[in-house]
PDB file of C-alpha atoms in Angstrom:
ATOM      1  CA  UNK A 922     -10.334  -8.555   7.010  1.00  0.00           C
ATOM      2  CA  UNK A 923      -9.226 -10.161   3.562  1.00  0.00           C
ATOM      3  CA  UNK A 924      -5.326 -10.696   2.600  1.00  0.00           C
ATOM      4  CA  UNK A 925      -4.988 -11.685  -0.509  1.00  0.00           C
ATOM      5  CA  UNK A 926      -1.233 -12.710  -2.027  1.00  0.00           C
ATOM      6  CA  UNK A 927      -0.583 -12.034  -5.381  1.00  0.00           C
ATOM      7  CA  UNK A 928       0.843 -14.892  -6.935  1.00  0.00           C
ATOM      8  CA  UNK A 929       2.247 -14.397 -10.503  1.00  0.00           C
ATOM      9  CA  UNK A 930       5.570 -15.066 -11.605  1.00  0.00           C
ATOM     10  CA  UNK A 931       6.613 -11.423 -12.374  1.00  0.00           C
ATOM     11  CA  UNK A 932       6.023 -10.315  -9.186  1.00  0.00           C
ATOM     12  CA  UNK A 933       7.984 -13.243  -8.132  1.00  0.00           C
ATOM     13  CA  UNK A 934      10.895 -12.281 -10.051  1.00  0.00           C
ATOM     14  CA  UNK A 935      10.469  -8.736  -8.837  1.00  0.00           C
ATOM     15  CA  UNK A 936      11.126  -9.178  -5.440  1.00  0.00           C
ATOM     16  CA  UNK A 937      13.380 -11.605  -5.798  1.00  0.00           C
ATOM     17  CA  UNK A 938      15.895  -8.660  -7.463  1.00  0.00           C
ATOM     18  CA  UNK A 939      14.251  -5.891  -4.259  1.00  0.00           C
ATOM     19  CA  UNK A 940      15.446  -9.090  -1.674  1.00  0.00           C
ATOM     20  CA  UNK A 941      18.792  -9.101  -3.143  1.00  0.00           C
ATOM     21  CA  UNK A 942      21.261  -7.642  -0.626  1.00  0.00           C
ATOM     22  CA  UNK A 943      23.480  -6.580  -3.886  1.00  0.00           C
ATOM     23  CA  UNK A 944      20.055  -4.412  -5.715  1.00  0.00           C
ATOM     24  CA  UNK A 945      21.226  -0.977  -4.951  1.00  0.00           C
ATOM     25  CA  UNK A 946      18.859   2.260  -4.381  1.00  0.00           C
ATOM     26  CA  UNK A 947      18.134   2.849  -7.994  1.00  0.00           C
ATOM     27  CA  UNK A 948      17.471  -0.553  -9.227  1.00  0.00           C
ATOM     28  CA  UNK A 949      15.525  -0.750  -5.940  1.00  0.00           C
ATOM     29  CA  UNK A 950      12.927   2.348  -6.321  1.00  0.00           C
ATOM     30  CA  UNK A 951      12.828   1.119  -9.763  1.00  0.00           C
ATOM     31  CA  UNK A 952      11.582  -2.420  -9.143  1.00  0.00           C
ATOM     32  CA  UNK A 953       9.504  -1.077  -5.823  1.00  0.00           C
ATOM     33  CA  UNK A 954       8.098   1.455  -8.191  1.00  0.00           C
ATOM     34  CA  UNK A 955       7.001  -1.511 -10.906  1.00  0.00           C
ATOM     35  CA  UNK A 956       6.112  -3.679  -8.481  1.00  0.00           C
ATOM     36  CA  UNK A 957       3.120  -1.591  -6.834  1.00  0.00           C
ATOM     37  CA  UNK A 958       1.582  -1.048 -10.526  1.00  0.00           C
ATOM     38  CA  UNK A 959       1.514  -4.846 -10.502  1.00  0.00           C
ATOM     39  CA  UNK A 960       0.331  -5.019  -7.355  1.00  0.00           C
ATOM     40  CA  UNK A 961      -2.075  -2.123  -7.531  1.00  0.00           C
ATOM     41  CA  UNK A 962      -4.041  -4.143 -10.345  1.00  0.00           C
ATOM     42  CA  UNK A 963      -4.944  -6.304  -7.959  1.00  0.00           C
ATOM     43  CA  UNK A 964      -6.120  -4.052  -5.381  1.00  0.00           C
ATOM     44  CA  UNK A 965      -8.074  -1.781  -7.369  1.00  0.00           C
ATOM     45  CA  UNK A 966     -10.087  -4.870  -8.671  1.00  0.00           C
ATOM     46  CA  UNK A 967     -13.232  -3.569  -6.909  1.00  0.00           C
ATOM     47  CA  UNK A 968     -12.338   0.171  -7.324  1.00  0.00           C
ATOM     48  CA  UNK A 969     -16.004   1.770  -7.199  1.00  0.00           C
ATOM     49  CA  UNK A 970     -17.253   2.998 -10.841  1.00  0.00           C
ATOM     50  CA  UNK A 971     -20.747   4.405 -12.044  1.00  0.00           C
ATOM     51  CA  UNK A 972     -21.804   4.322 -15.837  1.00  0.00           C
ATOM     52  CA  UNK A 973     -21.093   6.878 -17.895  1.00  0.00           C
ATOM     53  CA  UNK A 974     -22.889   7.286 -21.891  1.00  0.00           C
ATOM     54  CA  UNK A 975     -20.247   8.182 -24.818  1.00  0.00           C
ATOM     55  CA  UNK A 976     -20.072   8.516 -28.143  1.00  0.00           C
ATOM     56  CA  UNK A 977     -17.289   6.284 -29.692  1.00  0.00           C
ATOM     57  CA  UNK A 978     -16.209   7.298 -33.443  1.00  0.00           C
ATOM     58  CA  UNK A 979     -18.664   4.559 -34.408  1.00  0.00           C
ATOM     59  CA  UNK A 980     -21.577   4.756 -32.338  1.00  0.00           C
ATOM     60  CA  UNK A 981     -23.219   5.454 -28.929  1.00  0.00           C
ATOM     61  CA  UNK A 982     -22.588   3.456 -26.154  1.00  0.00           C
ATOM     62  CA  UNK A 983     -21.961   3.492 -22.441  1.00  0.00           C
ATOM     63  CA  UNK A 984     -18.713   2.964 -20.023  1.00  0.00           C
ATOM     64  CA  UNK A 985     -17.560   3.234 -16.897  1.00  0.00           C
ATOM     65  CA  UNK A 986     -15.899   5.815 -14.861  1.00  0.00           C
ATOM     66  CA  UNK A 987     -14.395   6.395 -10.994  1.00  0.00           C
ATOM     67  CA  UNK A 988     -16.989   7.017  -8.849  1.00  0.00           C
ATOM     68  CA  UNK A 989     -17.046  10.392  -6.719  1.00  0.00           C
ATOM     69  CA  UNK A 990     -15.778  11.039  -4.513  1.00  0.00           C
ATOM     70  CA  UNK A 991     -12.406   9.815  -5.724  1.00  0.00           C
ATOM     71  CA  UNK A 992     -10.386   7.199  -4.269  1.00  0.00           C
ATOM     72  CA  UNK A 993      -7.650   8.327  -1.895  1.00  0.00           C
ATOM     73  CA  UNK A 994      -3.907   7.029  -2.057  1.00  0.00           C
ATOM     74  CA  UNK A 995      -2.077   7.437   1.661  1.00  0.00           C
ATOM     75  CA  UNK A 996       1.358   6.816   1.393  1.00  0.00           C
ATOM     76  CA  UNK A 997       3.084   6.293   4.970  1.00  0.00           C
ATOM     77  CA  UNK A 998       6.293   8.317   4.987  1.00  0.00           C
ATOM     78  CA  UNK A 999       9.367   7.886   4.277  1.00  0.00           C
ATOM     79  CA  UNK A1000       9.085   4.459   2.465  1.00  0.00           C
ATOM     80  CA  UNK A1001       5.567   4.365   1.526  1.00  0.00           C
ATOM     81  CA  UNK A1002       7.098   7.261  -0.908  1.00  0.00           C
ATOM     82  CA  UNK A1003       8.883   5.143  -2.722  1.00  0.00           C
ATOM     83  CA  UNK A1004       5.668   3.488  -4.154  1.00  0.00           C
ATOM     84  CA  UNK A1005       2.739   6.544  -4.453  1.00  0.00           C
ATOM     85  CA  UNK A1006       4.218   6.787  -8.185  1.00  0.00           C
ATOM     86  CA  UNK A1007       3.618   3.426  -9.203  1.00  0.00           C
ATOM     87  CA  UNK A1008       0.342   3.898  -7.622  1.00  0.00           C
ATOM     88  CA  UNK A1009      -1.213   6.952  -9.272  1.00  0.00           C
ATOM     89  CA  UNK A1010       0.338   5.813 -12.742  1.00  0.00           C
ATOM     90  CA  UNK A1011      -2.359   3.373 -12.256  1.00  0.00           C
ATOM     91  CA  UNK A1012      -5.518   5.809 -10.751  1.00  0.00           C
ATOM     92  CA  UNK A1013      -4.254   9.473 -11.981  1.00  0.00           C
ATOM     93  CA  UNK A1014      -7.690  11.166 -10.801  1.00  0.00           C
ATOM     94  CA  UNK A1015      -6.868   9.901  -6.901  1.00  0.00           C
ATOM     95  CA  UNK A1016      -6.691  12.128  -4.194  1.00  0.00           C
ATOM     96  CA  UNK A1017      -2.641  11.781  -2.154  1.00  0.00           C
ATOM     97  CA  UNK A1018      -2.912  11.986   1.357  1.00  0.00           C
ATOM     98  CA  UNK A1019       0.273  11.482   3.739  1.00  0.00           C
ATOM     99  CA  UNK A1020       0.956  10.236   7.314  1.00  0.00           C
ATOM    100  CA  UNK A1021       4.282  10.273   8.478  1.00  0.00           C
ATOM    101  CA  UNK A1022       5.063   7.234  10.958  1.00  0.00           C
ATOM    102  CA  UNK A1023       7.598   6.335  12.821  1.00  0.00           C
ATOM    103  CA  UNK A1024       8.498   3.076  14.782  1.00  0.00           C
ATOM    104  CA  UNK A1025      10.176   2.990  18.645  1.00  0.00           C
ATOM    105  CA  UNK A1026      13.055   0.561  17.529  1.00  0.00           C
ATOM    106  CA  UNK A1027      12.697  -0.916  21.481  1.00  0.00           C
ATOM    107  CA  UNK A1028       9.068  -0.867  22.296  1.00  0.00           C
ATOM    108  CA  UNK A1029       8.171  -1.551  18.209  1.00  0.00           C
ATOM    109  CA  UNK A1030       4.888   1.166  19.066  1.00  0.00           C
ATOM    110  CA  UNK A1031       4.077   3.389  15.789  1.00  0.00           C
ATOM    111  CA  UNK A1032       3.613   6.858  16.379  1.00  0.00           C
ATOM    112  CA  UNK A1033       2.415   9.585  14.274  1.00  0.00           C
ATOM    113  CA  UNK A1034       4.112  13.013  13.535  1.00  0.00           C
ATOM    114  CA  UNK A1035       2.662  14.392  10.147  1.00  0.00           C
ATOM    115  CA  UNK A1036      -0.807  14.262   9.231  1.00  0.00           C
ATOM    116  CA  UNK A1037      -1.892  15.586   5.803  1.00  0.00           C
ATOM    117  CA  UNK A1038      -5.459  14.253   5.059  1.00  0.00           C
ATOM    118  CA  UNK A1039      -9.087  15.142   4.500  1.00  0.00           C
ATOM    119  CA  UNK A1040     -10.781  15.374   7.543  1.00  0.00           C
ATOM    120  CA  UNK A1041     -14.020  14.033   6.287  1.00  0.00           C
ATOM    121  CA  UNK A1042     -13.629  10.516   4.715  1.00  0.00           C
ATOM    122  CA  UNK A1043     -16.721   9.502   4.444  1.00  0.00           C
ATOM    123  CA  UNK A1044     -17.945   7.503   1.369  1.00  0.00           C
ATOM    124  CA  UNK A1045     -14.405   7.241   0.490  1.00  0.00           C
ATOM    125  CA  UNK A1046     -12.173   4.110  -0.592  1.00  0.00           C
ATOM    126  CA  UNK A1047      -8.246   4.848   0.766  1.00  0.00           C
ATOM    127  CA  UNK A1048      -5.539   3.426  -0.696  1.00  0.00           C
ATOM    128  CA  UNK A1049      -2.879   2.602   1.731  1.00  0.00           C
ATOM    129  CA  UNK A1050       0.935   2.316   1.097  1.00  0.00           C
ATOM    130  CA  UNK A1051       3.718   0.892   3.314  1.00  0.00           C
ATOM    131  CA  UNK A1052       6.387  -1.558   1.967  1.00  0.00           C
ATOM    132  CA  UNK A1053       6.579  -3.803   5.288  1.00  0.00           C
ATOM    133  CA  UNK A1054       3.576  -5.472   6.811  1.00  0.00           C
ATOM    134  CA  UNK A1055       6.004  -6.788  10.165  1.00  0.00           C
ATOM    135  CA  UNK A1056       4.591  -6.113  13.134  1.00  0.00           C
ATOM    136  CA  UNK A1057       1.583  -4.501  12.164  1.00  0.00           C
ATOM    137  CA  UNK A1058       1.708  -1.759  14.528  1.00  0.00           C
ATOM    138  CA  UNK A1059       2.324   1.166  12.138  1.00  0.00           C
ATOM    139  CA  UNK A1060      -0.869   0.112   9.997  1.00  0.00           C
ATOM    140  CA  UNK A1061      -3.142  -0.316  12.840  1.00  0.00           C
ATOM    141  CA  UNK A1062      -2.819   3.226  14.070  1.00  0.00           C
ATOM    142  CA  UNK A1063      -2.917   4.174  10.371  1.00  0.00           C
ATOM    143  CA  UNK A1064      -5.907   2.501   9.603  1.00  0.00           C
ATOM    144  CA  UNK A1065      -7.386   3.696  12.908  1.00  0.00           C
ATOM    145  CA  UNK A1066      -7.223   7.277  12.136  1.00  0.00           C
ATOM    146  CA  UNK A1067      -8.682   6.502   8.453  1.00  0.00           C
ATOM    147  CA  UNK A1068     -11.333   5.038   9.879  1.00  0.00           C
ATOM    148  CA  UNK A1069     -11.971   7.570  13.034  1.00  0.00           C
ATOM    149  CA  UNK A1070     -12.428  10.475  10.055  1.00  0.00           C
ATOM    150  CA  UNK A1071     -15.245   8.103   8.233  1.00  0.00           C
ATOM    151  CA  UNK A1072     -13.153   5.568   5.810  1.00  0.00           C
ATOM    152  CA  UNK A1073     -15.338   2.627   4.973  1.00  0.00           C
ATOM    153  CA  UNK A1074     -13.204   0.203   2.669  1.00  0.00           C
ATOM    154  CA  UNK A1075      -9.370   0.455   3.206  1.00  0.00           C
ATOM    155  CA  UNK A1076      -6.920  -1.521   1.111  1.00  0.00           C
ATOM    156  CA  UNK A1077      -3.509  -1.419   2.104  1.00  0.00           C
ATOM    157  CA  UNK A1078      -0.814  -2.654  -0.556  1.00  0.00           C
ATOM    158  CA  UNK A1079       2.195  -4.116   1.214  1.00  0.00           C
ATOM    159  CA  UNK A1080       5.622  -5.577  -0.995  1.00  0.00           C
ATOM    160  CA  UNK A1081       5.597  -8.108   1.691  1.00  0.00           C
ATOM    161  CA  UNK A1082       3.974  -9.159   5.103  1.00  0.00           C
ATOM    162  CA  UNK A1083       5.124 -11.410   8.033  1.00  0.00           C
ATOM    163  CA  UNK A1084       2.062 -13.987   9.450  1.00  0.00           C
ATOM    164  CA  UNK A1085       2.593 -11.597  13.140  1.00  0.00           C
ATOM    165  CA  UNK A1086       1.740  -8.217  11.285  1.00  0.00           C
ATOM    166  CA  UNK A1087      -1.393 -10.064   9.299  1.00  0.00           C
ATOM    167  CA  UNK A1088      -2.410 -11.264  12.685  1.00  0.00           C
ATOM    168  CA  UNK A1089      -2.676  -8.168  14.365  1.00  0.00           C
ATOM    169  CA  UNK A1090      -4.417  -6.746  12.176  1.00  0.00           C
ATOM    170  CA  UNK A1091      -7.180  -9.248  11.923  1.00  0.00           C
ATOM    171  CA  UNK A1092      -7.509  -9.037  15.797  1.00  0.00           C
ATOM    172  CA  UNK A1093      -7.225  -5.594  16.630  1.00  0.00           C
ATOM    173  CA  UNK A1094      -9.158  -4.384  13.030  1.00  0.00           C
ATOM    174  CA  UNK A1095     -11.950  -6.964  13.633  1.00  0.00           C
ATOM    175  CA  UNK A1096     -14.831  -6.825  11.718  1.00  0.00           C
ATOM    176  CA  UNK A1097     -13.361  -3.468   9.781  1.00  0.00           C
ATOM    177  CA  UNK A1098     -13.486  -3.501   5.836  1.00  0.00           C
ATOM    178  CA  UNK A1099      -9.934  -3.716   5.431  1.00  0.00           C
ATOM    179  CA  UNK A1100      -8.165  -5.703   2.725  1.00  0.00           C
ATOM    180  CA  UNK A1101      -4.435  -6.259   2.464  1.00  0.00           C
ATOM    181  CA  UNK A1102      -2.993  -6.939  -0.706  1.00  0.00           C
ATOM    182  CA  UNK A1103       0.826  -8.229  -0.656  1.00  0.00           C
ATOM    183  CA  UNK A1104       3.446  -9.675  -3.021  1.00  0.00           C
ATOM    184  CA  UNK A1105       4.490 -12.442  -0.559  1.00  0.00           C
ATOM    185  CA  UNK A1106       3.890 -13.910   2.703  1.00  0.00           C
ATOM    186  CA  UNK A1107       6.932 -14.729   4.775  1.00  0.00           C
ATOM    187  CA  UNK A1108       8.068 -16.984   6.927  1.00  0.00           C
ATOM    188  CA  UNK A1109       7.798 -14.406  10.140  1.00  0.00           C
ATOM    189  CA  UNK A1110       9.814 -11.560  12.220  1.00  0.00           C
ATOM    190  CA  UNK A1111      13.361 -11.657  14.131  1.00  0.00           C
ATOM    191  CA  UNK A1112      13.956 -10.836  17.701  1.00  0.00           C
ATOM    192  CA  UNK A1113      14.281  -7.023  16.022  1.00  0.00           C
ATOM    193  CA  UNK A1114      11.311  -6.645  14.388  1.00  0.00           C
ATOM    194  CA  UNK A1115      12.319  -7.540  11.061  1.00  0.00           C
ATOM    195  CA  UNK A1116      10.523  -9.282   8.441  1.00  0.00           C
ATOM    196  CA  UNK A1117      12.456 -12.612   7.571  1.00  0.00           C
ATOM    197  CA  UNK A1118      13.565 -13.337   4.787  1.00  0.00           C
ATOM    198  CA  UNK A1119      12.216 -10.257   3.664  1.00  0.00           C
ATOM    199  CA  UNK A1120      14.806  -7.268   2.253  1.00  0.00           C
ATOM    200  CA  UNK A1121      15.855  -4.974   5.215  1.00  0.00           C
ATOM    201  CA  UNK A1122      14.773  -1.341   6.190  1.00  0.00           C
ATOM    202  CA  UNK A1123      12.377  -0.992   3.186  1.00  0.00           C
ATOM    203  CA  UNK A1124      13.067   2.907   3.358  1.00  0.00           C
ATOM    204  CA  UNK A1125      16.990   2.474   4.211  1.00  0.00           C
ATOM    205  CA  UNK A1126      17.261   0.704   0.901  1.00  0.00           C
ATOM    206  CA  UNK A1127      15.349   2.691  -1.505  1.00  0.00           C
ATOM    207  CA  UNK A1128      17.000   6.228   0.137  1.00  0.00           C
ATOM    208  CA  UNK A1129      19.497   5.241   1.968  1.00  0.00           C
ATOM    209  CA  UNK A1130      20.658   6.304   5.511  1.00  0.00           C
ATOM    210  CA  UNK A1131      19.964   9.669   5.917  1.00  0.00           C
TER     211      UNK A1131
END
């Protein structure tokens, strides 16, 4: 497993405003939303592509185009919703699939109650979005079930991670061609789960608490 942090000063100053206790839903979604095109640059840096011969106004010549079959973009519900638009802005042609997760607040375990994906993934790069790498629970049975229906390169695009969750994932994901790609590292979890300093209930903040 790779992680790689993205380290440029406008995603800095992005989450800086998203950490902000004061940043209200809005300006949040907004700046989430911006933030995963920045991010998503990164990510999609080996994206596969096969050549492709054009005509320009000029002359001939030959480009490059997404591969079949098309990438796949999973956002994990609710708050992985909150970024699938800043995502396809940047790959329009991908595939959406959805899983919707939820967390036991006292054991931490993931669970899953909505599943809307392919069932045949083979050959296929996925595209996964969640806001909070914490514990890492909620990705590993994500990235399990990806994998179980044929995945074989799975990049998952965090706004921020805690050492724990990147830990996990590296021991229980072994081996598996997984790559996370994250705004920031930080410094680790509280006794509830929570990323620290991190910027609360990613999905509390951008839709509040309904």
């Amino acid at each position: 497993m790779r992680t790689h942090v993205v380290d440029h000063p406008l995603v800095a100053h992005k989450l800086t405003t998203l950490r902000d206790e004061r940043t209200d839903s809005p300006t949040f979604r907004r700046l989430a939303d911006e933030l995963v095109t920045l991010l998503a640059y990164e990510a999609t840096r080996d994206v596969r592509t096969e050549q492709v011969d054009i005509r320009t106004p000029v002359t001939a010549t030959t480009g490059v185009r997404l591969s079949h079959p098309r990438p796949l973009v999973v956002p994990i519900i609710r708050a992985g919703l909150g970024m699938l638009d800043g995502m396809v802005r940047l790959l329009p042609t991908a595939e959406v699939g959805f899983l919707g997760m939820i967390r036991d607040e006292e054991t931490l375990q993931a669970s899953t109650y909505a599943n809307r994906m392919p069932d045949d993934l083979s050959g296929r790069q996925v595209y996964v979005l969640d806001p909070m790498l914490a514990t890492g629970g909620t990705l590993v049975v994500a990235i399990d079930e990806l994998m179980r229906r044929g995945a074989d390169d799975v990049t998952v695009i965090c706004l921020l991670a805690a050492p724990e969750g990147v830990e996990r994932l590296e021991g229980e994901l072994s081996g598996a061609p997984v790559t996370v790609v994250t705004g920031a590292l930080d410094e680790g979890l509280n006794e509830q789960g929570f990323i620290v300093p991190g910027l609360g209930d990613a999905g509390d903040r951008m839709y509040g608490l309904a």
